[in-house]
Amino acid sequence: MKRVKVLFCFGTRPEAIKLAPVITLLKKDKRFDIKICVTAQHREMLDQVLGIFKIVPDHDLNIMAERQTLFDVSQKVLKGMKRVLEYEDPNLLIVQGDTTTSFIAVLSAFYKKIKIAHVEAGLRSYDKYQPFPEEINRRLISHIVDINFAPTQKSKQYLIKENIPGEIFITGNTVVDALHIIVKTKKAKLPMTFCDNNKVILLTVHRRENFGAPLSDIFNAIKRILSDNNFVEVAYPVHPNPNVARIANRELRGVKNIHLLKPLDYATFLKMMMRSDIILTDSGGIQEEAPTFGKPVLILRKKTERPEAIEFRTARLVGTNTSRIIIETQKLLSSAFEYRKLVQKNNPFGDGKAARRIHKYLLYYFGYTKKRPRDF
Ligand code: UD1
Ligand code: UDP
């Protein structure tokens, strides 16, 4: 039987982390011929992940520019992907998530009538501007692709409700696979030390909806939490987007007990999650990882496309209002009862076997096996 040529296309840190387990697994199976195209919508943060998972791209569009706009990213990916798709002519394109890289890569493959699979399909907030532009990116992707790898039962239900045309298979989220792989295989050292008895809050922020006033509101809450609690330290790996980094440096540099850090490599970041007591974030991936370590998350957003976290009580949606962030954080700092309410035994997002399910499904899809594998 002819080998199935699969082209992966991704461009940002979270896409790389979440596709790495699938790439690693498929590469071991000779029935697949794996090609990798990175758009490099992110540069250093993408390279950190490529390095740690030892992924060497076959194509690198190298598009990142300082202060890039959605227009810049879209047109560069569209142009670059035309060339790569014509050169590789794959049987399947695999993308992940909801970035501009993912959406435009899908659009390019559609223009070439190439089959497409989407990892992490079916996340929805049903608010077109939150998160922006990701909610619309993923909705459009769902209407184009042939295979939807939905992480949870809920994401499958959203896709069914929308009457999307492709197949749907529930896999669990591949980020849990990535996390297990790295925790098992990589040693990491934190870039600083914390006082042994101190509580550590891990902070990350990068969403477009939070640029400007919401970001200042979040930082004001952090300053207040630190001044009210001298046993608390904040570790904050700052996203290099100038819309974030500039304000973070202006408002937080020099504040006692805050550690402003460069983006951490994935192994070090996971170690930081383990050392932390509370996580404040607007990140998607971190919400999915935190339950594995039993760390409560306060979500710095107004809407979420991951309702599982709220339902299974691994996170609480707090938004960006300064007082609300302070109140919710203070509850977790001062009450063991409140803290335990946000710590569960299982991770609702995955079990670390998502990549295996995707592999099995592709064998079934391309006729190597007859039996449809079982959903997560
Ligand atoms: C992108 C994704 C978002 C995802 C996030 C993960 C879109 C529209 N947004 O947002 O969905 O959650 O990545 O982090 O696809 N930069 C660097 N070095 C890097 C990466 C970024 O300097 O390694 C700076 C550059 O100045 C760049 C800017 O950050 O122009 C913004 O990057 P961009 O990918 O457009 O937006 P993100 O906010 O990172
Ligand atoms: N992450 C990392 N280093 C950091 C911050 C985050 O490796 O300094 C990882 C984190 O563990 C998660 C992913 O990056 O897997 C989340 O990326 P981000 O928050 O940028 O994007 P999102 O998940 O919101 O799309």
Short mmCIF file of C-alpha atoms and ligand atoms in Angstrom, two decimals:
data_model
loop_
_atom_site.label_atom_id
_atom_site.label_comp_id
_atom_site.label_asym_id
_atom_site.label_seq_id
_atom_site.Cartn_x
_atom_site.Cartn_y
_atom_site.Cartn_z
CA MET A 1 0.00 0.00 0.00
CA LYS A 2 1.20 3.53 -0.78
CA ARG A 3 2.41 5.60 2.16
CA VAL A 4 0.09 8.34 3.32
CA LYS A 5 1.78 11.71 3.06
CA VAL A 6 0.79 13.91 5.98
CA LEU A 7 1.76 17.56 6.17
CA PHE A 8 1.62 19.27 9.56
CA CYS A 9 1.40 23.04 9.53
CA PHE A 10 1.72 25.16 12.68
CA GLY A 11 3.23 28.44 13.76
CA THR A 12 2.88 29.28 17.46
CA ARG A 13 4.08 27.83 20.77
CA PRO A 14 0.81 26.16 21.81
CA GLU A 15 0.21 24.58 18.40
CA ALA A 16 3.74 23.12 18.47
CA ILE A 17 3.29 21.73 22.00
CA LYS A 18 -0.07 20.19 21.16
CA LEU A 19 1.01 18.68 17.83
CA ALA A 20 4.39 17.37 19.01
CA PRO A 21 2.99 14.11 20.51
CA VAL A 22 1.07 13.39 17.28
CA ILE A 23 4.08 14.12 15.08
CA THR A 24 6.37 11.96 17.24
CA LEU A 25 3.97 9.03 17.11
CA LEU A 26 3.13 9.20 13.40
CA LYS A 27 6.81 9.51 12.51
CA LYS A 28 7.41 6.08 14.06
CA ASP A 29 4.88 4.46 11.70
CA LYS A 30 6.33 3.73 8.27
CA ARG A 31 2.87 3.78 6.71
CA PHE A 32 2.99 7.56 7.05
CA ASP A 33 5.36 9.96 5.32
CA ILE A 34 5.52 12.97 7.63
CA LYS A 35 6.36 16.49 6.47
CA ILE A 36 6.48 19.53 8.72
CA CYS A 37 5.82 23.12 7.73
CA VAL A 38 6.21 25.84 10.33
CA THR A 39 4.97 29.30 9.49
CA ALA A 40 6.95 30.71 12.44
CA GLN A 41 4.12 33.07 13.32
CA HIS A 42 6.09 32.86 16.59
CA ARG A 43 9.86 32.63 16.37
CA GLU A 44 11.76 32.16 19.66
CA MET A 45 8.77 30.63 21.44
CA LEU A 46 8.22 28.19 18.57
CA ASP A 47 11.90 27.30 18.39
CA GLN A 48 11.94 26.52 22.13
CA VAL A 49 9.28 23.85 21.53
CA LEU A 50 10.85 22.47 18.34
CA GLY A 51 14.09 22.09 20.30
CA ILE A 52 12.64 20.31 23.28
CA PHE A 53 10.62 17.83 21.14
CA LYS A 54 13.45 17.51 18.58
CA ILE A 55 11.23 18.43 15.63
CA VAL A 56 13.05 19.55 12.49
CA PRO A 57 10.80 21.35 9.98
CA ASP A 58 10.96 20.55 6.26
CA HIS A 59 9.65 24.03 5.47
CA ASP A 60 9.98 27.22 7.49
CA LEU A 61 8.01 30.23 6.21
CA ASN A 62 9.76 32.39 8.81
CA ILE A 63 7.01 35.02 8.74
CA MET A 64 7.20 36.59 12.21
CA ALA A 65 7.66 40.34 12.34
CA GLU A 66 7.63 42.65 15.34
CA ARG A 67 4.09 43.98 15.92
CA GLN A 68 2.64 41.88 13.13
CA THR A 69 -1.04 42.37 12.32
CA LEU A 70 -3.63 39.74 11.46
CA PHE A 71 -3.41 40.99 7.87
CA ASP A 72 0.37 40.48 7.78
CA VAL A 73 0.18 36.97 9.19
CA SER A 74 -2.75 35.93 6.97
CA GLN A 75 -1.28 37.04 3.68
CA LYS A 76 2.17 35.62 4.41
CA VAL A 77 0.78 32.22 5.42
CA LEU A 78 -1.53 32.09 2.40
CA LYS A 79 1.29 32.85 0.00
CA GLY A 80 3.77 30.50 1.69
CA MET A 81 1.32 27.63 1.95
CA LYS A 82 0.49 27.75 -1.76
CA ARG A 83 4.12 27.02 -2.48
CA VAL A 84 4.46 24.29 0.17
CA LEU A 85 1.22 22.54 -0.81
CA GLU A 86 2.18 22.55 -4.49
CA TYR A 87 5.62 21.15 -3.62
CA GLU A 88 4.49 18.44 -1.16
CA ASP A 89 1.02 17.62 -2.53
CA PRO A 90 0.08 15.78 0.70
CA ASN A 91 -2.81 13.34 1.20
CA LEU A 92 -3.71 15.11 4.43
CA LEU A 93 -2.99 18.40 6.14
CA ILE A 94 -3.11 18.43 9.95
CA VAL A 95 -3.53 21.65 11.90
CA GLN A 96 -4.27 22.38 15.54
CA GLY A 97 -6.38 24.95 17.36
CA ASP A 98 -7.53 28.37 16.33
CA THR A 99 -4.61 30.59 15.41
CA THR A 100 -4.38 32.59 12.23
CA THR A 101 -1.76 30.10 11.03
CA SER A 102 -4.24 27.22 11.49
CA PHE A 103 -7.12 28.96 9.77
CA ILE A 104 -5.14 30.21 6.79
CA ALA A 105 -3.39 26.86 6.35
CA VAL A 106 -6.83 25.22 6.25
CA LEU A 107 -8.05 27.78 3.72
CA SER A 108 -5.00 27.11 1.55
CA ALA A 109 -5.55 23.34 1.61
CA PHE A 110 -9.22 23.88 0.78
CA TYR A 111 -8.22 25.93 -2.28
CA LYS A 112 -6.07 22.95 -3.35
CA LYS A 113 -8.84 20.41 -2.50
CA ILE A 114 -6.53 18.63 -0.06
CA LYS A 115 -8.05 16.69 2.84
CA ILE A 116 -7.67 18.25 6.26
CA ALA A 117 -7.77 17.08 9.88
CA HIS A 118 -8.23 19.49 12.78
CA VAL A 119 -6.84 18.71 16.23
CA GLU A 120 -8.74 20.38 19.12
CA ALA A 121 -11.91 20.86 17.09
CA GLY A 122 -15.18 22.17 18.52
CA LEU A 123 -14.13 24.64 21.22
CA ARG A 124 -16.66 27.46 21.39
CA SER A 125 -17.43 30.60 23.37
CA TYR A 126 -20.20 31.66 20.94
CA ASP A 127 -18.99 35.25 21.20
CA LYS A 128 -17.35 36.27 17.96
CA TYR A 129 -14.98 38.74 19.65
CA GLN A 130 -13.94 36.54 22.59
CA PRO A 131 -11.39 35.27 22.09
CA PHE A 132 -10.54 37.41 19.08
CA PRO A 133 -9.92 36.34 16.35
CA GLU A 134 -9.73 32.72 17.55
CA GLU A 135 -13.46 32.05 17.96
CA ILE A 136 -14.14 32.82 14.31
CA ASN A 137 -10.97 31.08 13.13
CA ARG A 138 -12.06 27.81 14.68
CA ARG A 139 -15.68 28.08 13.59
CA LEU A 140 -14.60 28.60 9.99
CA ILE A 141 -12.08 25.75 10.25
CA SER A 142 -14.83 23.38 11.40
CA HIS A 143 -16.86 24.05 8.26
CA ILE A 144 -13.97 23.21 5.95
CA VAL A 145 -12.15 20.20 7.40
CA ASP A 146 -12.72 16.50 6.74
CA ILE A 147 -11.82 15.13 10.18
CA ASN A 148 -12.52 16.86 13.49
CA PHE A 149 -10.49 15.54 16.40
CA ALA A 150 -12.64 16.89 19.22
CA PRO A 151 -10.97 16.84 22.64
CA THR A 152 -14.12 16.30 24.72
CA GLN A 153 -17.71 15.12 24.54
CA LYS A 154 -18.84 18.74 24.81
CA SER A 155 -16.75 19.89 21.85
CA LYS A 156 -18.27 17.05 19.80
CA GLN A 157 -21.77 18.19 20.78
CA TYR A 158 -21.02 21.75 19.61
CA LEU A 159 -19.89 20.42 16.23
CA ILE A 160 -22.98 18.24 15.86
CA LYS A 161 -25.22 21.18 16.75
CA GLU A 162 -23.54 23.24 14.02
CA ASN A 163 -24.12 20.49 11.49
CA ILE A 164 -20.51 20.54 10.31
CA PRO A 165 -19.81 18.28 7.33
CA GLY A 166 -16.67 16.34 8.44
CA GLU A 167 -16.20 13.27 10.63
CA ILE A 168 -15.93 13.70 14.40
CA PHE A 169 -13.80 11.61 16.74
CA ILE A 170 -13.23 12.35 20.44
CA THR A 171 -9.58 12.11 21.42
CA GLY A 172 -8.88 14.02 24.64
CA ASN A 173 -6.55 17.00 24.43
CA THR A 174 -3.05 16.27 23.13
CA VAL A 175 -1.61 18.84 25.55
CA VAL A 176 -1.96 16.25 28.32
CA ASP A 177 0.17 13.84 26.22
CA ALA A 178 2.78 16.56 25.71
CA LEU A 179 2.91 17.31 29.40
CA HIS A 180 3.35 13.62 30.35
CA ILE A 181 6.14 13.17 27.78
CA ILE A 182 8.12 16.15 29.01
CA VAL A 183 7.64 15.52 32.73
CA LYS A 184 8.87 11.94 32.21
CA THR A 185 11.85 12.72 29.99
CA LYS A 186 13.21 16.20 30.77
CA LYS A 187 14.85 17.60 33.86
CA ALA A 188 14.38 21.32 34.41
CA LYS A 189 15.70 23.93 36.79
CA LEU A 190 13.76 27.03 37.76
CA PRO A 191 15.46 30.29 36.80
CA MET A 192 15.14 31.63 40.36
CA THR A 193 14.52 30.51 43.92
CA PHE A 194 11.44 31.16 46.02
CA CYS A 195 11.42 31.38 49.81
CA ASP A 196 10.53 27.88 51.00
CA ASN A 197 7.38 28.81 52.90
CA ASN A 198 6.12 31.37 50.46
CA LYS A 199 3.03 30.83 48.30
CA VAL A 200 3.70 31.17 44.57
CA ILE A 201 1.26 32.64 42.08
CA LEU A 202 2.03 31.89 38.44
CA LEU A 203 0.78 34.58 36.07
CA THR A 204 0.51 34.60 32.27
CA VAL A 205 -1.41 37.00 29.99
CA HIS A 206 -1.38 37.50 26.24
CA ARG A 207 -4.90 37.67 24.75
CA ARG A 208 -5.77 40.54 22.42
CA GLU A 209 -9.02 41.22 24.36
CA ASN A 210 -6.87 42.04 27.40
CA PHE A 211 -4.59 44.62 25.75
CA GLY A 212 -4.84 48.12 27.24
CA ALA A 213 -7.06 48.78 30.27
CA PRO A 214 -7.79 45.13 31.20
CA LEU A 215 -4.05 44.45 31.38
CA SER A 216 -3.55 47.43 33.71
CA ASP A 217 -6.48 46.21 35.84
CA ILE A 218 -4.86 42.77 36.13
CA PHE A 219 -1.47 44.27 37.06
CA ASN A 220 -3.10 46.52 39.69
CA ALA A 221 -4.66 43.44 41.25
CA ILE A 222 -1.28 41.70 41.32
CA LYS A 223 0.38 44.70 43.01
CA ARG A 224 -2.34 44.83 45.63
CA ILE A 225 -2.20 41.06 46.31
CA LEU A 226 1.56 41.33 46.81
CA SER A 227 1.36 44.34 49.10
CA ASP A 228 -1.36 42.69 51.23
CA ASN A 229 0.42 39.32 51.52
CA ASN A 230 4.15 39.37 52.24
CA PHE A 231 4.29 35.56 52.04
CA VAL A 232 3.35 35.59 48.34
CA GLU A 233 5.67 35.66 45.31
CA VAL A 234 4.54 36.03 41.71
CA ALA A 235 6.31 34.32 38.81
CA TYR A 236 5.40 35.95 35.54
CA PRO A 237 6.90 34.75 32.22
CA VAL A 238 6.10 37.75 30.06
CA HIS A 239 4.75 37.13 26.55
CA PRO A 240 7.07 38.96 24.08
CA ASN A 241 4.19 40.69 22.30
CA PRO A 242 5.06 44.41 22.73
CA ASN A 243 1.41 45.12 23.63
CA VAL A 244 2.02 43.02 26.73
CA ALA A 245 5.75 43.28 27.44
CA ARG A 246 5.86 47.08 27.34
CA ILE A 247 3.06 47.52 29.90
CA ALA A 248 4.31 44.67 32.08
CA ASN A 249 7.75 46.23 32.29
CA ARG A 250 6.37 49.69 32.90
CA GLU A 251 3.94 48.68 35.64
CA LEU A 252 5.59 45.73 37.35
CA ARG A 253 9.36 46.07 37.08
CA GLY A 254 10.87 46.60 40.53
CA VAL A 255 7.71 45.56 42.42
CA LYS A 256 8.75 43.54 45.48
CA ASN A 257 8.26 39.76 45.20
CA ILE A 258 7.44 39.73 41.52
CA HIS A 259 9.70 37.82 39.15
CA LEU A 260 9.40 39.10 35.57
CA LEU A 261 10.76 36.34 33.37
CA LYS A 262 11.41 35.61 29.71
CA PRO A 263 9.14 32.91 28.17
CA LEU A 264 10.20 29.65 29.82
CA ASP A 265 10.99 26.55 27.82
CA TYR A 266 8.21 23.99 28.18
CA ALA A 267 10.01 21.72 30.69
CA THR A 268 10.84 24.68 32.94
CA PHE A 269 7.33 26.07 32.64
CA LEU A 270 5.83 22.73 33.72
CA LYS A 271 8.19 22.70 36.69
CA MET A 272 7.02 26.20 37.53
CA MET A 273 3.41 25.03 37.41
CA MET A 274 4.28 22.26 39.85
CA ARG A 275 5.93 24.71 42.25
CA SER A 276 3.08 27.20 42.06
CA ASP A 277 0.06 27.28 44.37
CA ILE A 278 -2.35 29.31 42.24
CA ILE A 279 -2.38 30.08 38.53
CA LEU A 280 -3.78 33.33 37.13
CA THR A 281 -3.97 33.18 33.35
CA ASP A 282 -5.84 34.00 30.16
CA SER A 283 -4.10 31.13 28.36
CA GLY A 284 -6.05 28.24 26.89
CA GLY A 285 -3.41 25.54 27.17
CA ILE A 286 -2.52 26.30 30.77
CA GLN A 287 -6.17 25.77 31.81
CA GLU A 288 -5.94 22.32 30.27
CA GLU A 289 -2.64 21.41 31.92
CA ALA A 290 -3.19 22.75 35.44
CA PRO A 291 -5.67 20.05 36.57
CA THR A 292 -3.02 17.35 36.02
CA PHE A 293 -0.91 19.07 38.69
CA GLY A 294 -3.94 19.83 40.88
CA LYS A 295 -3.37 23.60 40.64
CA PRO A 296 -6.40 25.89 40.79
CA VAL A 297 -6.75 28.35 37.92
CA LEU A 298 -8.38 31.76 37.96
CA ILE A 299 -9.22 32.59 34.35
CA LEU A 300 -8.52 36.21 33.42
CA ARG A 301 -11.20 36.39 30.73
CA LYS A 302 -14.87 37.31 30.48
CA LYS A 303 -15.88 34.25 28.44
CA THR A 304 -14.46 30.78 28.11
CA GLU A 305 -14.52 28.19 25.34
CA ARG A 306 -13.47 25.52 27.85
CA PRO A 307 -16.62 25.08 29.94
CA GLU A 308 -15.28 21.74 31.20
CA ALA A 309 -12.92 23.62 33.52
CA ILE A 310 -15.83 25.42 35.17
CA GLU A 311 -18.08 22.36 35.24
CA PHE A 312 -15.42 20.06 36.71
CA ARG A 313 -14.32 22.83 39.08
CA THR A 314 -10.66 22.99 38.07
CA ALA A 315 -10.90 26.72 37.29
CA ARG A 316 -13.03 29.79 37.96
CA LEU A 317 -13.82 32.53 35.44
CA VAL A 318 -12.90 35.82 37.13
CA GLY A 319 -12.49 38.28 34.25
CA THR A 320 -10.17 41.26 34.53
CA ASN A 321 -11.83 43.46 37.14
CA THR A 322 -9.21 44.41 39.77
CA SER A 323 -11.39 43.85 42.87
CA ARG A 324 -12.79 40.55 41.60
CA ILE A 325 -9.28 39.20 40.95
CA ILE A 326 -8.15 40.29 44.41
CA ILE A 327 -11.20 38.76 46.15
CA GLU A 328 -10.95 35.41 44.32
CA THR A 329 -7.19 35.15 44.82
CA GLN A 330 -7.45 36.09 48.47
CA LYS A 331 -10.03 33.34 49.01
CA LEU A 332 -7.59 30.76 47.68
CA LEU A 333 -4.70 32.18 49.67
CA SER A 334 -6.49 32.26 52.99
CA SER A 335 -8.89 29.31 52.99
CA ALA A 336 -7.85 25.68 52.56
CA PHE A 337 -11.54 24.86 52.11
CA GLU A 338 -11.89 27.30 49.18
CA TYR A 339 -8.62 26.01 47.71
CA ARG A 340 -9.75 22.38 47.80
CA LYS A 341 -12.93 23.30 45.94
CA LEU A 342 -10.82 23.94 42.81
CA VAL A 343 -8.62 20.84 43.03
CA GLN A 344 -9.88 17.59 41.46
CA LYS A 345 -8.40 14.14 41.07
CA ASN A 346 -8.79 13.86 37.30
CA ASN A 347 -8.08 16.10 34.37
CA PRO A 348 -11.31 16.61 32.38
CA PHE A 349 -9.36 17.55 29.24
CA GLY A 350 -7.43 14.37 28.57
CA ASP A 351 -5.70 11.21 29.77
CA GLY A 352 -2.40 11.40 27.88
CA LYS A 353 -3.56 9.02 25.11
CA ALA A 354 -4.97 11.52 22.62
CA ALA A 355 -2.14 11.14 20.09
CA ARG A 356 -2.59 7.35 20.14
CA ARG A 357 -6.29 7.77 19.38
CA ILE A 358 -5.50 10.14 16.51
CA HIS A 359 -2.98 7.65 15.12
CA LYS A 360 -5.52 4.82 15.30
CA TYR A 361 -8.21 6.93 13.69
CA LEU A 362 -5.94 7.84 10.79
CA LEU A 363 -5.10 4.16 10.22
CA TYR A 364 -8.85 3.50 10.07
CA TYR A 365 -9.53 6.56 7.88
CA PHE A 366 -6.89 5.57 5.32
CA GLY A 367 -8.03 1.92 5.23
CA TYR A 368 -5.17 0.27 7.16
CA THR A 369 -7.59 -1.02 9.80
CA LYS A 370 -11.30 -1.87 9.55
CA LYS A 371 -12.54 -1.14 13.03
CA ARG A 372 -13.31 2.41 14.06
CA PRO A 373 -11.35 3.08 17.29
CA ARG A 374 -13.18 4.03 20.47
CA ASP A 375 -13.73 7.66 21.40
CA PHE A 376 -12.18 9.16 24.56
C1 UD1 B 1 -0.89 34.00 18.92
C2 UD1 B 1 -2.28 33.48 18.51
C3 UD1 B 1 -3.09 33.11 19.74
C4 UD1 B 1 -2.33 32.18 20.66
C5 UD1 B 1 -0.97 32.80 20.99
C6 UD1 B 1 -0.16 31.85 21.83
C7 UD1 B 1 -3.38 34.44 16.52
C8 UD1 B 1 -4.20 35.53 15.98
N1 UD1 B 1 -3.01 34.53 17.80
O1 UD1 B 1 -1.11 35.25 19.59
O2 UD1 B 1 -4.30 32.47 19.33
O3 UD1 B 1 -3.07 31.99 21.83
O4 UD1 B 1 -0.27 33.07 19.77
O5 UD1 B 1 0.90 32.51 22.47
O6 UD1 B 1 -3.07 33.52 15.80
N2 UD1 B 1 6.54 37.67 19.47
C9 UD1 B 1 7.91 37.57 19.57
N3 UD1 B 1 8.46 36.32 19.63
C10 UD1 B 1 7.74 35.18 19.59
C11 UD1 B 1 6.34 35.30 19.52
C12 UD1 B 1 5.76 36.55 19.44
O7 UD1 B 1 8.61 38.57 19.60
O8 UD1 B 1 8.31 34.08 19.66
C13 UD1 B 1 5.93 39.03 19.40
C14 UD1 B 1 6.12 39.68 18.00
O9 UD1 B 1 6.32 41.05 18.15
C15 UD1 B 1 4.76 39.43 17.33
C16 UD1 B 1 3.84 39.55 18.53
O10 UD1 B 1 4.52 38.94 19.61
O11 UD1 B 1 4.48 40.36 16.32
C17 UD1 B 1 2.47 38.95 18.36
O12 UD1 B 1 2.51 37.60 17.93
P1 UD1 B 1 1.16 36.95 17.30
O13 UD1 B 1 1.43 35.53 16.96
O14 UD1 B 1 0.62 37.82 16.20
O15 UD1 B 1 0.12 37.06 18.48
P2 UD1 B 1 0.06 36.30 19.85
O16 UD1 B 1 -0.53 37.26 20.81
O17 UD1 B 1 1.33 35.66 20.16
N1 UDP B 2 4.15 27.81 28.15
C1 UDP B 2 5.54 27.65 28.09
N2 UDP B 2 6.34 28.64 28.60
C2 UDP B 2 5.84 29.77 29.15
C3 UDP B 2 4.42 29.96 29.17
C4 UDP B 2 3.62 28.95 28.66
O1 UDP B 2 6.03 26.63 27.61
O2 UDP B 2 6.61 30.63 29.60
C5 UDP B 2 3.28 26.76 27.59
C6 UDP B 2 2.16 26.28 28.48
O3 UDP B 2 2.58 25.20 29.29
C7 UDP B 2 1.09 25.87 27.49
C8 UDP B 2 1.32 26.81 26.32
O4 UDP B 2 2.63 27.32 26.47
O5 UDP B 2 1.27 24.55 27.01
C9 UDP B 2 0.31 27.91 26.33
O6 UDP B 2 0.66 28.89 25.42
P1 UDP B 2 -0.04 30.30 25.37
O7 UDP B 2 -0.58 30.64 26.71
O8 UDP B 2 0.95 31.23 24.75
O9 UDP B 2 -1.21 30.09 24.30
P2 UDP B 2 -2.72 29.56 24.41
O10 UDP B 2 -2.70 28.23 25.04
O11 UDP B 2 -3.50 30.58 25.18
O12 UDP B 2 -3.16 29.54 22.99
#
